[in-house]
Amino acid sequence: MATNLHRLIAKEFGEDFAWGVAMAAAQNEGAWSSYGKGPSIWDNFSRRQGKIKGGGKPTIACDFYHRYKDDLLMAKALGFSVFRFSISWPRILPEGTGKVNKEGIAFYHRVIDECLKLGLTPYVTLYHWDLPAALEKEGGWTSHLMLRWFVRYAALCAEEYGDKVKNWIVLNEPFGFTSLGYMLGKHAPGRIGLSNFLPAIHNTALAQAEGGRILRQLVKNAHIGTTFSCSEVLPYTSSPEDIQAAKRVDVLMNRLFIEPALGRGYPREDFKFLDKLELHNKSWKYTEKMHFNFDFIGIQNYFPVVVRHNALIPIVQASEVKATTRKVPHTAMGWEINPDSFYRLIKRFWLYGGVKEIIISESGACFKDELVGGVVDDQQRIDYYQQYLLALLRAKKEGVNVKGFFAWTLTDNFEWAEGYKARFGLIHVDFNTQLRTIKNSGYWFRDWLSGK
Ligand code: GAL
């Protein structure tokens, strides 16, 4: 199946380049209320009418809890050497703090041991959006107690798994979960408004750095990173209004969390609105506390964004001009496919002073996959990966220190508010039977990675 083009490129990334697949506890594990696990904000949110397309819930998901051995074996068989997954906070601390759930702790030991047995390097994400519901009752990310709760949780993970796991990711996409979950109400916990968003931003920026410090302190030889969702933001026209609108959106989507992590504080000078954070951060004395010297940053880019000025939209005064409206190539979620934009974004993040290493900690695409006669012919996904990998190689050759690429995702799973219809996997899952079928894109990766 592989062409000469594939062979050439795979080799050019170098022997030490890490090829991985990524997934998250709430999207894959299932076993939502078994083995001592407490409810997460996603368990509760998905029970609210109309919040998830098709009414999907993460109760069983793709049953990774019981099928992890098979899934890990498939990741290995496809040729990957890294397995990125997240720990479910409410599985190991059902109340968020307090009593430890031994069965939950043991589960991640089994997953890690299996990875190591198979020769898959585990990359563990501490927080991929499934906050314990018990903590949300106390304010969740809006509470100043969050730092204390998060430190306890991070320390528990580091102490339990730190001997076996050396690669750690503190947060998955802080802008994603604070904006969708605490400003727009589209994700769990479904809160809206600035009175939630602003404190959530600040507590998250503090937890991001503090999580790094805890891991540094407790895990010998740790390789510590955190991930950012990022999108190139382009003005729809060259009018000064559209250009300014794009700049404001860029501050929020791309700069809000990385700049505090790099020790620069919030990018207030380019969006005065952020001065409101001062209410939650008296005299900016915490700038230092939001800084941590990460070993790597995880870039997660799914689409560029085109915006135009819109005075009716509060605060950002901008609205998106969708890829479907602009009639450019896009995925089944309407996300623009644009490898050149991916290339420019990687270069841009590399140029931030203080970024030492980049890992593409997620990249992937959703298409309307169909299982016909035991085959999923997802040529569009293969095309996507080919184009994005070429763009990545270009950035690497031009000197960006990019050390890994983790495909999102191994198996189709619970895609948050999109439910089960949006499929991103290299492996198809029949959610009625849990039958797995490797898609053609999975086979493509296998050939690519083995240099066939
Ligand atoms: C990311 C998120 C993943 C996954 C992916 C595809 O933002 O971290 O959990 O859902 O998007 O939508």
Coordinates of N, CA, C and O in Angstrom, one line a residue, residues 290-437:
M290 N 3.0 31.5 37.9 CA 2.4 30.9 36.7 C 3.5 30.4 35.8 O 3.2 29.8 34.7
H291 N 4.8 30.7 36.1 CA 5.9 30.3 35.3 C 6.4 28.9 35.7 O 6.6 28.6 36.8
F292 N 6.7 28.1 34.6 CA 7.4 26.8 34.9 C 8.2 26.5 33.7 O 7.8 26.7 32.5
N293 N 9.4 26.0 33.9 CA 10.4 25.7 32.9 C 10.0 24.3 32.3 O 10.7 23.3 32.6
F294 N 9.0 24.3 31.4 CA 8.6 23.0 30.8 C 9.7 22.4 29.9 O 10.4 23.2 29.2
D295 N 9.9 21.1 29.9 CA 10.9 20.4 29.0 C 10.3 20.4 27.6 O 11.1 20.4 26.6
F296 N 9.0 20.4 27.4 CA 8.5 20.4 26.1 C 7.1 21.0 26.2 O 6.5 21.1 27.2
I297 N 6.6 21.5 25.0 CA 5.2 21.9 24.9 C 4.5 21.0 23.9 O 5.1 20.6 22.9
G298 N 3.3 20.6 24.2 CA 2.5 19.8 23.2 C 1.6 20.8 22.4 O 0.8 21.6 23.0
I299 N 1.7 20.7 21.1 CA 0.9 21.5 20.2 C -0.2 20.6 19.7 O 0.0 19.5 19.2
Q300 N -1.4 21.2 19.8 CA -2.6 20.5 19.3 C -3.4 21.4 18.4 O -3.9 22.4 18.8
N301 N -3.3 21.1 17.1 CA -3.9 22.0 16.1 C -4.8 21.2 15.2 O -4.4 20.2 14.7
Y302 N -6.0 21.7 15.2 CA -7.0 21.0 14.3 C -7.5 21.8 13.1 O -7.9 21.2 12.2
F303 N -7.4 23.1 13.2 CA -7.9 23.9 12.2 C -7.4 25.4 12.3 O -7.2 25.8 13.5
P304 N -7.3 26.1 11.2 CA -7.1 27.6 11.4 C -8.5 28.2 11.5 O -9.5 27.6 11.2
V305 N -8.5 29.4 12.0 CA -9.7 30.1 12.2 C -9.7 31.5 11.4 O -8.7 32.2 11.5
V306 N -10.8 31.7 10.7 CA -10.9 33.0 10.0 C -12.0 33.8 10.7 O -13.1 33.3 10.9
V307 N -11.7 35.0 11.1 CA -12.7 35.8 11.8 C -12.9 37.2 11.2 O -12.0 37.7 10.5
R308 N -14.1 37.7 11.5 CA -14.4 39.1 11.1 C -14.9 39.9 12.3 O -15.5 39.3 13.2
H309 N -14.8 41.2 12.2 CA -15.3 42.0 13.2 C -16.8 41.9 13.4 O -17.5 41.8 12.3
N310 N -17.3 41.8 14.6 CA -18.7 41.7 14.8 C -19.1 42.3 16.1 O -18.8 41.8 17.2
A311 N -19.6 43.5 16.1 CA -19.8 44.3 17.3 C -20.9 43.7 18.2 O -21.0 44.1 19.4
L312 N -21.6 42.8 17.7 CA -22.7 42.2 18.5 C -22.2 41.1 19.4 O -22.9 40.7 20.4
I313 N -21.0 40.6 19.2 CA -20.4 39.6 20.1 C -19.7 40.2 21.2 O -18.7 41.0 21.0
P314 N -20.1 39.9 22.5 CA -19.5 40.6 23.6 C -18.0 40.3 23.7 O -17.6 39.2 23.3
I315 N -17.3 41.1 24.2 CA -15.8 41.1 24.5 C -14.9 41.0 23.3 O -14.2 41.9 23.0
V316 N -14.9 39.8 22.6 CA -14.0 39.7 21.5 C -14.5 40.5 20.3 O -13.7 40.8 19.4
Q317 N -15.7 40.8 20.2 CA -16.3 41.5 19.0 C -15.8 40.9 17.7 O -15.3 41.6 16.8
A318 N -15.9 39.6 17.6 CA -15.5 38.9 16.4 C -16.3 37.7 16.2 O -16.8 37.1 17.2
S319 N -16.5 37.3 15.0 CA -17.2 36.0 14.8 C -16.5 35.2 13.7 O -15.8 35.8 12.8
E320 N -16.6 33.9 13.7 CA -15.9 33.1 12.8 C -16.6 33.0 11.5 O -17.8 33.0 11.4
V321 N -15.8 33.0 10.4 CA -16.3 32.7 9.1 C -16.0 31.2 8.8 O -14.8 30.9 8.6
K322 N -16.9 30.4 8.9 CA -16.7 29.0 8.9 C -16.1 28.5 7.5 O -16.3 29.0 6.5
A323 N -15.4 27.3 7.7 CA -14.7 26.7 6.5 C -15.8 26.3 5.4 O -15.6 26.5 4.2
T324 N -16.9 25.9 5.9 CA -18.0 25.5 5.0 C -18.5 26.7 4.2 O -18.8 26.6 3.1
T325 N -18.6 27.9 4.9 CA -19.0 29.1 4.2 C -18.0 29.5 3.2 O -18.3 30.0 2.1
R326 N -16.7 29.4 3.6 CA -15.6 29.8 2.7 C -15.3 28.8 1.6 O -14.5 29.0 0.7
K327 N -16.0 27.6 1.7 CA -15.9 26.6 0.7 C -14.4 26.1 0.5 O -13.9 26.0 -0.6
V328 N -13.7 25.9 1.6 CA -12.4 25.3 1.6 C -12.4 23.9 2.1 O -13.4 23.5 2.7
P329 N -11.4 23.1 1.8 CA -11.4 21.7 2.3 C -11.6 21.6 3.8 O -11.0 22.4 4.5
H330 N -12.5 20.7 4.2 CA -12.8 20.6 5.7 C -13.2 19.2 6.0 O -13.5 18.4 5.1
T331 N -13.1 18.9 7.3 CA -13.5 17.5 7.8 C -15.0 17.5 8.0 O -15.7 18.5 7.8
A332 N -15.4 16.3 8.5 CA -16.9 16.1 8.8 C -17.4 17.0 9.9 O -18.6 17.2 10.1
M333 N -16.4 17.6 10.7 CA -16.8 18.5 11.8 C -16.8 19.9 11.2 O -17.0 20.9 12.0
G334 N -16.5 20.1 10.0 CA -16.4 21.5 9.4 C -15.1 22.2 9.7 O -15.0 23.4 9.6
W335 N -14.1 21.4 10.1 CA -12.8 22.0 10.5 C -12.0 22.1 9.2 O -11.8 21.1 8.5
E336 N -11.4 23.3 9.0 CA -10.6 23.4 7.8 C -9.4 22.5 7.8 O -8.7 22.4 8.8
I337 N -9.1 21.9 6.6 CA -7.9 21.1 6.5 C -6.8 22.0 5.8 O -7.1 22.5 4.7
N338 N -5.8 22.4 6.5 CA -4.8 23.3 5.9 C -3.4 23.1 6.5 O -3.0 23.6 7.5
P339 N -2.7 22.2 5.8 CA -1.3 21.8 6.3 C -0.4 23.0 6.3 O 0.5 23.0 7.2
D340 N -0.5 24.0 5.4 CA 0.4 25.1 5.4 C 0.2 25.9 6.7 O 1.2 26.5 7.3
S341 N -1.0 26.0 7.2 CA -1.3 26.7 8.4 C -0.7 26.0 9.6 O -0.1 26.6 10.5
F342 N -0.8 24.7 9.5 CA -0.1 23.8 10.6 C 1.4 24.1 10.6 O 1.9 24.4 11.7
Y343 N 2.0 24.2 9.5 CA 3.4 24.5 9.4 C 3.7 25.8 10.0 O 4.6 26.0 10.8
R344 N 2.9 26.9 9.6 CA 3.2 28.2 10.1 C 3.0 28.3 11.6 O 3.8 29.0 12.3
L345 N 2.0 27.5 12.1 CA 1.8 27.6 13.6 C 2.9 27.0 14.4 O 3.3 27.5 15.4
I346 N 3.4 25.8 13.9 CA 4.6 25.2 14.5 C 5.8 26.1 14.6 O 6.4 26.3 15.6
K347 N 6.0 26.8 13.4 CA 7.1 27.7 13.4 C 6.9 28.8 14.4 O 7.9 29.3 15.1
R348 N 5.7 29.3 14.5 CA 5.5 30.4 15.4 C 5.7 30.0 16.8 O 6.3 30.8 17.6
F349 N 5.2 28.9 17.2 CA 5.4 28.5 18.6 C 6.8 28.2 18.9 O 7.3 28.4 20.0
W350 N 7.5 27.7 17.9 CA 9.0 27.5 18.1 C 9.7 28.8 18.4 O 10.7 28.8 19.1
L351 N 9.2 29.9 17.8 CA 9.9 31.2 17.9 C 9.7 31.9 19.3 O 10.4 32.8 19.6
Y352 N 8.8 31.3 20.1 CA 8.6 31.9 21.4 C 9.9 31.6 22.2 O 10.4 30.5 22.2
G353 N 10.5 32.6 22.8 CA 11.7 32.3 23.6 C 11.3 31.4 24.7 O 10.3 31.6 25.3
G354 N 12.1 30.4 25.0 CA 11.8 29.6 26.2 C 11.2 28.2 25.8 O 11.1 27.4 26.7
V355 N 10.8 28.0 24.6 CA 10.3 26.7 24.2 C 11.4 25.9 23.8 O 12.2 26.2 22.9
K356 N 11.6 24.7 24.5 CA 12.8 23.9 24.3 C 12.6 22.8 23.3 O 13.5 22.4 22.5
E357 N 11.4 22.3 23.3 CA 11.1 21.1 22.5 C 9.6 21.1 22.2 O 8.8 21.5 23.1
I358 N 9.2 20.7 21.0 CA 7.8 20.6 20.7 C 7.4 19.2 20.4 O 8.2 18.4 19.8
I359 N 6.3 18.8 20.9 CA 5.7 17.5 20.5 C 4.3 17.8 19.9 O 3.5 18.6 20.5
I360 N 4.0 17.2 18.8 CA 2.6 17.3 18.3 C 1.8 16.3 19.1 O 1.8 15.1 18.7
S361 N 1.2 16.7 20.2 CA 0.6 15.8 21.1 C -0.8 15.3 20.7 O -1.3 14.4 21.3
E362 N -1.3 15.9 19.7 CA -2.6 15.4 19.1 C -2.6 16.0 17.6 O -2.3 17.2 17.4
S363 N -3.0 15.1 16.7 CA -3.4 15.6 15.4 C -4.2 14.5 14.8 O -3.9 13.3 14.9
G364 N -5.3 14.9 14.1 CA -6.2 13.9 13.5 C -7.4 14.6 12.9 O -7.5 15.8 12.9
A365 N -8.3 13.8 12.3 CA -9.4 14.3 11.6 C -10.6 13.4 11.7 O -10.5 12.2 11.8
C366 N -11.8 14.0 11.7 CA -13.0 13.3 11.8 C -13.7 13.2 10.4 O -13.8 14.2 9.7
F367 N -14.0 12.0 10.0 CA -14.7 11.8 8.7 C -15.9 10.9 8.9 O -15.9 10.1 9.9
K368 N -16.8 10.8 7.9 CA -17.9 9.9 8.1 C -17.5 8.5 7.6 O -17.7 8.1 6.5
D369 N -16.9 7.8 8.5 CA -16.4 6.5 8.2 C -17.5 5.5 8.1 O -18.4 5.5 8.8
E370 N -17.4 4.6 7.1 CA -18.3 3.5 7.0 C -17.6 2.2 6.9 O -16.6 2.0 6.2
L371 N -18.2 1.3 7.7 CA -17.6 -0.1 7.7 C -18.4 -0.9 6.7 O -19.6 -1.2 6.8
V372 N -17.7 -1.3 5.6 CA -18.4 -2.0 4.5 C -17.6 -3.3 4.3 O -16.4 -3.2 3.9
G373 N -18.3 -4.5 4.5 CA -17.6 -5.7 4.3 C -16.3 -5.9 5.0 O -15.3 -6.3 4.5
G374 N -16.3 -5.4 6.3 CA -15.1 -5.5 7.1 C -14.0 -4.5 6.8 O -12.9 -4.6 7.4
V375 N -14.3 -3.5 6.0 CA -13.2 -2.6 5.6 C -13.7 -1.1 5.8 O -14.9 -0.8 5.6
V376 N -12.9 -0.3 6.4 CA -13.2 1.1 6.4 C -12.2 1.9 5.5 O -11.0 2.0 5.9
D377 N -12.7 2.3 4.4 CA -11.8 2.9 3.4 C -11.8 4.5 3.7 O -12.6 5.2 3.1
D378 N -10.9 4.9 4.6 CA -10.9 6.3 5.0 C -9.8 7.0 4.3 O -8.9 7.6 5.0
Q379 N -9.8 7.0 3.0 CA -8.7 7.7 2.2 C -8.5 9.1 2.6 O -7.4 9.6 2.6
Q380 N -9.6 9.8 3.0 CA -9.5 11.2 3.3 C -8.6 11.4 4.5 O -7.8 12.4 4.6
R381 N -8.7 10.5 5.5 CA -7.9 10.6 6.7 C -6.4 10.3 6.3 O -5.5 11.0 6.9
I382 N -6.2 9.4 5.4 CA -4.8 9.1 5.0 C -4.2 10.4 4.3 O -3.1 10.8 4.6
D383 N -5.0 11.0 3.5 CA -4.6 12.2 2.8 C -4.3 13.3 3.8 O -3.3 14.0 3.7
Y384 N -5.1 13.4 4.8 CA -4.9 14.4 5.9 C -3.5 14.1 6.6 O -2.7 15.0 6.7
Y385 N -3.3 12.9 7.0 CA -2.1 12.6 7.7 C -0.8 12.9 6.8 O 0.2 13.4 7.2
Q386 N -1.0 12.4 5.5 CA 0.2 12.6 4.6 C 0.5 14.1 4.5 O 1.7 14.5 4.6
Q387 N -0.5 14.9 4.3 CA -0.2 16.4 4.1 C 0.3 17.0 5.4 O 1.2 17.8 5.4
Y388 N -0.2 16.6 6.5 CA 0.2 17.2 7.8 C 1.6 16.8 8.2 O 2.4 17.5 8.7
L389 N 1.9 15.5 7.9 CA 3.3 15.0 8.2 C 4.3 15.7 7.3 O 5.4 16.0 7.7
L390 N 3.9 15.9 6.0 CA 4.9 16.6 5.1 C 5.1 18.0 5.7 O 6.3 18.5 5.6
A391 N 4.1 18.7 6.1 CA 4.2 20.1 6.7 C 5.1 20.0 7.9 O 5.9 20.9 8.1
L392 N 4.9 19.0 8.7 CA 5.7 18.9 10.0 C 7.2 18.7 9.6 O 8.1 19.3 10.2
L393 N 7.4 17.8 8.6 CA 8.8 17.5 8.2 C 9.5 18.8 7.7 O 10.6 19.1 8.0
R394 N 8.7 19.6 7.0 CA 9.2 20.9 6.5 C 9.7 21.8 7.7 O 10.8 22.3 7.7
A395 N 8.9 21.9 8.7 CA 9.2 22.7 9.9 C 10.4 22.1 10.6 O 11.3 22.8 11.0
K396 N 10.5 20.8 10.7 CA 11.6 20.1 11.3 C 12.9 20.4 10.6 O 13.9 20.7 11.2
K397 N 12.8 20.2 9.3 CA 14.0 20.5 8.5 C 14.5 21.9 8.6 O 15.7 22.2 8.4
E398 N 13.6 22.8 8.9 CA 14.0 24.2 9.0 C 14.5 24.5 10.4 O 14.6 25.7 10.8
G399 N 14.6 23.5 11.2 CA 15.3 23.7 12.5 C 14.4 23.7 13.7 O 14.9 23.9 14.9
V400 N 13.1 23.4 13.6 CA 12.2 23.3 14.8 C 12.5 22.0 15.5 O 12.6 21.0 14.9
N401 N 12.7 22.1 16.8 CA 13.1 20.9 17.6 C 11.8 20.1 17.9 O 11.3 20.2 19.0
V402 N 11.2 19.5 16.9 CA 10.0 18.7 17.2 C 10.4 17.2 17.3 O 11.1 16.7 16.5
K403 N 9.9 16.7 18.4 CA 10.4 15.3 18.8 C 9.4 14.2 18.7 O 9.7 13.1 19.0
G404 N 8.1 14.6 18.4 CA 7.1 13.5 18.3 C 5.9 13.9 17.7 O 5.6 15.1 17.5
F405 N 5.1 12.9 17.2 CA 3.8 13.2 16.6 C 2.8 12.1 17.1 O 3.1 10.9 17.0
F406 N 1.8 12.5 17.8 CA 0.8 11.6 18.4 C -0.5 11.7 17.7 O -1.1 12.8 17.7
A407 N -0.9 10.7 17.0 CA -2.2 10.7 16.2 C -3.3 10.7 17.2 O -3.4 10.0 18.2
W408 N -4.3 11.6 16.9 CA -5.6 11.5 17.6 C -6.6 10.8 16.7 O -6.9 11.4 15.7
T409 N -7.0 9.6 17.0 CA -6.8 8.8 18.2 C -6.7 7.4 17.8 O -7.0 7.0 16.6
L410 N -6.5 6.5 18.7 CA -6.3 5.1 18.4 C -7.7 4.5 17.9 O -7.8 4.0 16.8
T411 N -8.7 4.5 18.8 CA -10.0 4.0 18.5 C -11.0 5.1 18.5 O -10.9 6.1 19.2
D412 N -12.0 5.0 17.7 CA -13.2 5.9 17.8 C -13.6 5.9 19.2 O -13.6 4.9 19.9
N413 N -14.1 7.1 19.7 CA -14.4 7.2 21.1 C -15.5 8.2 21.4 O -16.1 8.7 20.4
F414 N -15.7 8.5 22.6 CA -16.7 9.5 23.0 C -16.1 10.9 22.7 O -15.2 11.4 23.4
E415 N -16.7 11.6 21.7 CA -16.1 12.9 21.3 C -16.9 14.0 21.9 O -17.5 14.8 21.3
W416 N -16.8 14.1 23.3 CA -17.4 15.2 24.1 C -18.8 15.5 23.6 O -19.6 14.6 23.4
A417 N -19.0 16.8 23.4 CA -20.4 17.2 23.0 C -20.9 16.7 21.7 O -22.1 16.7 21.4
E418 N -20.0 16.2 20.9 CA -20.3 15.6 19.6 C -20.8 14.1 19.7 O -21.2 13.5 18.7
G419 N -20.7 13.6 20.9 CA -21.1 12.2 21.2 C -20.3 11.2 20.4 O -19.1 11.3 20.3
Y420 N -21.0 10.1 19.9 CA -20.3 9.0 19.3 C -20.3 9.1 17.8 O -19.7 8.2 17.1
K421 N -21.0 10.1 17.2 CA -21.0 10.1 15.7 C -19.7 10.6 15.1 O -19.4 10.2 14.0
A422 N -19.0 11.4 15.8 CA -17.8 12.0 15.3 C -16.6 11.0 15.5 O -16.2 10.8 16.6
R423 N -16.2 10.4 14.4 CA -15.1 9.4 14.6 C -13.8 9.9 14.2 O -13.6 10.5 13.1
F424 N -12.8 9.8 15.1 CA -11.4 10.2 14.8 C -10.4 9.1 14.8 O -9.2 9.3 14.5
G425 N -10.8 7.8 15.0 CA -9.9 6.8 15.3 C -9.2 6.2 14.0 O -9.6 6.4 12.9
L426 N -8.0 5.6 14.3 CA -7.4 4.8 13.3 C -8.0 3.4 13.3 O -7.8 2.6 12.4
I427 N -8.8 3.1 14.3 CA -9.5 1.8 14.4 C -11.0 2.1 14.7 O -11.4 2.9 15.5
H428 N -11.8 1.5 13.8 CA -13.3 1.7 13.9 C -13.8 0.9 15.1 O -13.4 -0.2 15.4
V429 N -14.8 1.5 15.8 CA -15.4 0.8 16.9 C -16.9 0.7 16.6 O -17.6 1.7 16.4
D430 N -17.5 -0.5 16.7 CA -18.9 -0.6 16.7 C -19.4 -0.5 18.1 O -19.1 -1.4 19.0
F431 N -20.1 0.6 18.5 CA -20.4 0.9 19.9 C -21.4 -0.1 20.5 O -21.6 -0.1 21.7
N432 N -22.1 -0.9 19.6 CA -23.0 -1.9 20.1 C -22.3 -3.1 20.6 O -22.7 -3.7 21.6
T433 N -21.3 -3.5 19.8 CA -20.7 -4.8 20.1 C -19.2 -4.6 20.6 O -18.6 -5.6 21.0
Q434 N -18.7 -3.4 20.5 CA -17.3 -3.1 20.8 C -16.3 -3.8 19.9 O -15.1 -3.8 20.1
L435 N -16.8 -4.2 18.7 CA -15.9 -4.8 17.8 C -15.0 -3.8 17.2 O -15.4 -2.7 16.8
R436 N -13.7 -4.1 17.1 CA -12.7 -3.2 16.6 C -12.4 -3.6 15.1 O -12.2 -4.8 14.9
T437 N -12.3 -2.7 14.2 CA -11.8 -2.9 12.9 C -10.8 -1.9 12.5 O -11.0 -0.7 12.5

